[in-house]
């Protein structure tokens, strides 16, 4: 990061940039509902050509990512943001806000609407501060 207020955000384009980071996504999701995801589930989520990631790399360890957000084009007018993940030791420092604002800035320039497909309780206060509002509930069903 260049400073606490202005982290350097790197763009990750599609599976070729995202697949090598599967283990990182698991680490970043510690303390969230995504912690239980296996590598195969992460690869499934990251397999679309329309997926772009934004990441903040650690100042301490240049190869380590401290935060990320994924963006997917849902249609010509809408993009979805998701998997907003920040390393537990780096939470509360504005990384998630910087990542979301960067992804939203790019879409606002193209006049696209941004949606969060799924929002955990951990992120809800920030998302609301950024202007997102409740649009419904998600129900998870399992089959045994």
PDB file of C-alpha atoms in Angstrom:
ATOM      1  CA  UNK A   1       0.000   0.000   0.000  1.00  0.00           C
ATOM      2  CA  UNK A   2       1.150   3.504  -0.687  1.00  0.00           C
ATOM      3  CA  UNK A   3      -0.526   4.698   2.517  1.00  0.00           C
ATOM      4  CA  UNK A   4      -3.264   3.592   4.860  1.00  0.00           C
ATOM      5  CA  UNK A   5      -5.761   5.787   3.007  1.00  0.00           C
ATOM      6  CA  UNK A   6      -4.738   4.905  -0.561  1.00  0.00           C
ATOM      7  CA  UNK A   7      -3.892   1.247  -1.117  1.00  0.00           C
ATOM      8  CA  UNK A   8      -2.562   0.137  -4.482  1.00  0.00           C
ATOM      9  CA  UNK A   9      -5.218  -2.002  -6.152  1.00  0.00           C
ATOM     10  CA  UNK A  10      -4.255  -4.542  -8.802  1.00  0.00           C
ATOM     11  CA  UNK A  11      -6.638  -5.825 -11.469  1.00  0.00           C
ATOM     12  CA  UNK A  12      -6.845  -9.607 -12.011  1.00  0.00           C
ATOM     13  CA  UNK A  13      -8.384 -10.682 -15.320  1.00  0.00           C
ATOM     14  CA  UNK A  14     -10.165 -14.015 -15.540  1.00  0.00           C
ATOM     15  CA  UNK A  15      -9.170 -17.533 -14.541  1.00  0.00           C
ATOM     16  CA  UNK A  16      -5.539 -17.250 -15.644  1.00  0.00           C
ATOM     17  CA  UNK A  17      -4.923 -14.547 -13.019  1.00  0.00           C
ATOM     18  CA  UNK A  18      -7.355 -15.893 -10.405  1.00  0.00           C
ATOM     19  CA  UNK A  19      -6.715 -19.680 -10.338  1.00  0.00           C
ATOM     20  CA  UNK A  20      -3.211 -19.373  -8.841  1.00  0.00           C
ATOM     21  CA  UNK A  21      -4.808 -17.535  -5.907  1.00  0.00           C
ATOM     22  CA  UNK A  22      -7.256 -20.253  -4.808  1.00  0.00           C
ATOM     23  CA  UNK A  23      -5.389 -20.942  -1.543  1.00  0.00           C
ATOM     24  CA  UNK A  24      -5.290 -17.205  -0.855  1.00  0.00           C
ATOM     25  CA  UNK A  25      -9.075 -16.900  -1.144  1.00  0.00           C
ATOM     26  CA  UNK A  26      -9.433 -19.631   1.458  1.00  0.00           C
ATOM     27  CA  UNK A  27      -7.062 -17.784   3.829  1.00  0.00           C
ATOM     28  CA  UNK A  28      -8.829 -14.460   3.316  1.00  0.00           C
ATOM     29  CA  UNK A  29     -12.231 -16.007   4.045  1.00  0.00           C
ATOM     30  CA  UNK A  30     -11.302 -17.014   7.595  1.00  0.00           C
ATOM     31  CA  UNK A  31     -14.143 -15.988   9.886  1.00  0.00           C
ATOM     32  CA  UNK A  32     -16.696 -15.834   7.053  1.00  0.00           C
ATOM     33  CA  UNK A  33     -19.234 -18.257   5.626  1.00  0.00           C
ATOM     34  CA  UNK A  34     -16.811 -18.953   2.754  1.00  0.00           C
ATOM     35  CA  UNK A  35     -14.122 -20.520   4.999  1.00  0.00           C
ATOM     36  CA  UNK A  36     -15.543 -23.982   4.374  1.00  0.00           C
ATOM     37  CA  UNK A  37     -15.137 -23.725   0.565  1.00  0.00           C
ATOM     38  CA  UNK A  38     -12.839 -26.337  -0.915  1.00  0.00           C
ATOM     39  CA  UNK A  39     -10.373 -25.569  -3.719  1.00  0.00           C
ATOM     40  CA  UNK A  40     -12.741 -27.144  -6.258  1.00  0.00           C
ATOM     41  CA  UNK A  41     -15.530 -24.756  -5.191  1.00  0.00           C
ATOM     42  CA  UNK A  42     -13.228 -21.748  -5.547  1.00  0.00           C
ATOM     43  CA  UNK A  43     -12.128 -22.898  -9.022  1.00  0.00           C
ATOM     44  CA  UNK A  44     -15.794 -23.295 -10.022  1.00  0.00           C
ATOM     45  CA  UNK A  45     -16.542 -19.719  -8.890  1.00  0.00           C
ATOM     46  CA  UNK A  46     -13.448 -18.300 -10.615  1.00  0.00           C
ATOM     47  CA  UNK A  47     -13.852 -20.118 -13.921  1.00  0.00           C
ATOM     48  CA  UNK A  48     -15.758 -17.474 -15.894  1.00  0.00           C
ATOM     49  CA  UNK A  49     -14.075 -15.274 -18.465  1.00  0.00           C
ATOM     50  CA  UNK A  50     -16.360 -12.434 -17.361  1.00  0.00           C
ATOM     51  CA  UNK A  51     -14.880 -12.430 -13.846  1.00  0.00           C
ATOM     52  CA  UNK A  52     -12.433  -9.720 -12.855  1.00  0.00           C
ATOM     53  CA  UNK A  53     -10.728  -9.490  -9.517  1.00  0.00           C
ATOM     54  CA  UNK A  54      -9.282  -6.525  -7.683  1.00  0.00           C
ATOM     55  CA  UNK A  55      -6.601  -7.200  -5.076  1.00  0.00           C
ATOM     56  CA  UNK A  56      -4.460  -5.392  -2.549  1.00  0.00           C
ATOM     57  CA  UNK A  57      -1.095  -7.033  -1.990  1.00  0.00           C
ATOM     58  CA  UNK A  58       0.639  -7.021   1.374  1.00  0.00           C
ATOM     59  CA  UNK A  59       3.409  -4.520   2.046  1.00  0.00           C
ATOM     60  CA  UNK A  60       5.115  -7.048   4.316  1.00  0.00           C
ATOM     61  CA  UNK A  61       5.003 -10.043   1.947  1.00  0.00           C
ATOM     62  CA  UNK A  62       4.834  -8.934  -1.695  1.00  0.00           C
ATOM     63  CA  UNK A  63       3.264 -12.202  -2.931  1.00  0.00           C
ATOM     64  CA  UNK A  64       0.493 -12.228  -0.295  1.00  0.00           C
ATOM     65  CA  UNK A  65      -2.907 -10.669  -0.888  1.00  0.00           C
ATOM     66  CA  UNK A  66      -4.529  -8.835   2.013  1.00  0.00           C
ATOM     67  CA  UNK A  67      -7.877  -8.157   0.332  1.00  0.00           C
ATOM     68  CA  UNK A  68      -9.874  -8.790  -2.809  1.00  0.00           C
ATOM     69  CA  UNK A  69     -13.233  -8.340  -4.494  1.00  0.00           C
ATOM     70  CA  UNK A  70     -14.614 -10.181  -7.519  1.00  0.00           C
ATOM     71  CA  UNK A  71     -16.731  -8.597 -10.241  1.00  0.00           C
ATOM     72  CA  UNK A  72     -18.808 -10.431 -12.833  1.00  0.00           C
ATOM     73  CA  UNK A  73     -20.743  -8.988 -15.760  1.00  0.00           C
ATOM     74  CA  UNK A  74     -24.339 -10.106 -15.260  1.00  0.00           C
ATOM     75  CA  UNK A  75     -25.756  -8.445 -18.384  1.00  0.00           C
ATOM     76  CA  UNK A  76     -25.126  -5.367 -20.539  1.00  0.00           C
ATOM     77  CA  UNK A  77     -26.290  -3.010 -17.787  1.00  0.00           C
ATOM     78  CA  UNK A  78     -25.401  -4.781 -14.531  1.00  0.00           C
ATOM     79  CA  UNK A  79     -22.313  -6.089 -12.763  1.00  0.00           C
ATOM     80  CA  UNK A  80     -22.250  -8.143  -9.616  1.00  0.00           C
ATOM     81  CA  UNK A  81     -19.707  -7.657  -6.866  1.00  0.00           C
ATOM     82  CA  UNK A  82     -18.944 -10.467  -4.505  1.00  0.00           C
ATOM     83  CA  UNK A  83     -16.383 -12.340  -2.467  1.00  0.00           C
ATOM     84  CA  UNK A  84     -15.290  -9.176  -0.711  1.00  0.00           C
ATOM     85  CA  UNK A  85     -12.582 -10.739   1.434  1.00  0.00           C
ATOM     86  CA  UNK A  86      -9.987  -9.153   3.703  1.00  0.00           C
ATOM     87  CA  UNK A  87      -7.323 -10.971   5.723  1.00  0.00           C
ATOM     88  CA  UNK A  88      -8.577 -11.070   9.346  1.00  0.00           C
ATOM     89  CA  UNK A  89      -5.495  -9.246  10.667  1.00  0.00           C
ATOM     90  CA  UNK A  90      -6.104  -6.400   8.171  1.00  0.00           C
ATOM     91  CA  UNK A  91      -9.848  -5.904   8.732  1.00  0.00           C
ATOM     92  CA  UNK A  92     -11.067  -2.505   9.872  1.00  0.00           C
ATOM     93  CA  UNK A  93      -8.413  -0.586   7.895  1.00  0.00           C
ATOM     94  CA  UNK A  94     -10.514   0.424   4.890  1.00  0.00           C
ATOM     95  CA  UNK A  95      -9.318  -2.256   2.446  1.00  0.00           C
ATOM     96  CA  UNK A  96     -12.806  -3.575   1.631  1.00  0.00           C
ATOM     97  CA  UNK A  97     -14.090  -0.036   1.097  1.00  0.00           C
ATOM     98  CA  UNK A  98     -11.182   0.796  -1.241  1.00  0.00           C
ATOM     99  CA  UNK A  99     -11.704  -2.396  -3.263  1.00  0.00           C
ATOM    100  CA  UNK A 100     -15.464  -1.926  -3.630  1.00  0.00           C
ATOM    101  CA  UNK A 101     -15.103   1.747  -4.498  1.00  0.00           C
ATOM    102  CA  UNK A 102     -12.539   0.888  -7.200  1.00  0.00           C
ATOM    103  CA  UNK A 103     -14.797  -1.743  -8.748  1.00  0.00           C
ATOM    104  CA  UNK A 104     -17.809   0.589  -8.561  1.00  0.00           C
ATOM    105  CA  UNK A 105     -15.855   3.524 -10.021  1.00  0.00           C
ATOM    106  CA  UNK A 106     -15.045   1.568 -13.157  1.00  0.00           C
ATOM    107  CA  UNK A 107     -18.674   0.587 -13.618  1.00  0.00           C
ATOM    108  CA  UNK A 108     -20.054   4.036 -12.850  1.00  0.00           C
ATOM    109  CA  UNK A 109     -17.909   5.392 -15.687  1.00  0.00           C
ATOM    110  CA  UNK A 110     -19.768   3.005 -18.009  1.00  0.00           C
ATOM    111  CA  UNK A 111     -23.136   3.764 -16.346  1.00  0.00           C
ATOM    112  CA  UNK A 112     -23.617   0.178 -15.188  1.00  0.00           C
ATOM    113  CA  UNK A 113     -25.551  -0.762 -12.080  1.00  0.00           C
ATOM    114  CA  UNK A 114     -23.625  -2.598  -9.332  1.00  0.00           C
ATOM    115  CA  UNK A 115     -25.271  -5.268  -7.212  1.00  0.00           C
ATOM    116  CA  UNK A 116     -24.031  -7.465  -4.389  1.00  0.00           C
ATOM    117  CA  UNK A 117     -25.419 -10.923  -4.981  1.00  0.00           C
ATOM    118  CA  UNK A 118     -24.818 -12.173  -1.444  1.00  0.00           C
ATOM    119  CA  UNK A 119     -23.887 -10.121   1.560  1.00  0.00           C
ATOM    120  CA  UNK A 120     -22.713 -11.548   4.860  1.00  0.00           C
ATOM    121  CA  UNK A 121     -23.532  -9.900   8.191  1.00  0.00           C
ATOM    122  CA  UNK A 122     -19.824  -9.017   8.518  1.00  0.00           C
ATOM    123  CA  UNK A 123     -19.980  -6.734   5.475  1.00  0.00           C
ATOM    124  CA  UNK A 124     -23.488  -5.301   5.773  1.00  0.00           C
ATOM    125  CA  UNK A 125     -22.575  -2.104   7.648  1.00  0.00           C
ATOM    126  CA  UNK A 126     -19.976  -1.150   5.028  1.00  0.00           C
ATOM    127  CA  UNK A 127     -22.213  -2.003   2.073  1.00  0.00           C
ATOM    128  CA  UNK A 128     -24.983   0.171   3.476  1.00  0.00           C
ATOM    129  CA  UNK A 129     -22.523   3.078   3.957  1.00  0.00           C
ATOM    130  CA  UNK A 130     -21.580   2.696   0.284  1.00  0.00           C
ATOM    131  CA  UNK A 131     -25.227   3.076  -0.780  1.00  0.00           C
ATOM    132  CA  UNK A 132     -26.335  -0.540  -1.169  1.00  0.00           C
ATOM    133  CA  UNK A 133     -29.749  -1.359   0.266  1.00  0.00           C
ATOM    134  CA  UNK A 134     -31.599  -4.559   1.089  1.00  0.00           C
ATOM    135  CA  UNK A 135     -33.293  -6.064  -1.942  1.00  0.00           C
ATOM    136  CA  UNK A 136     -34.366  -9.445  -0.565  1.00  0.00           C
ATOM    137  CA  UNK A 137     -33.223 -12.523   1.241  1.00  0.00           C
ATOM    138  CA  UNK A 138     -31.292 -15.548  -0.007  1.00  0.00           C
ATOM    139  CA  UNK A 139     -32.372 -19.009   1.073  1.00  0.00           C
ATOM    140  CA  UNK A 140     -29.832 -21.830   1.038  1.00  0.00           C
ATOM    141  CA  UNK A 141     -31.225 -25.302   0.392  1.00  0.00           C
ATOM    142  CA  UNK A 142     -29.311 -28.554   0.740  1.00  0.00           C
ATOM    143  CA  UNK A 143     -30.116 -32.048  -0.368  1.00  0.00           C
ATOM    144  CA  UNK A 144     -28.884 -35.133   1.423  1.00  0.00           C
TER     145      UNK A 144
END
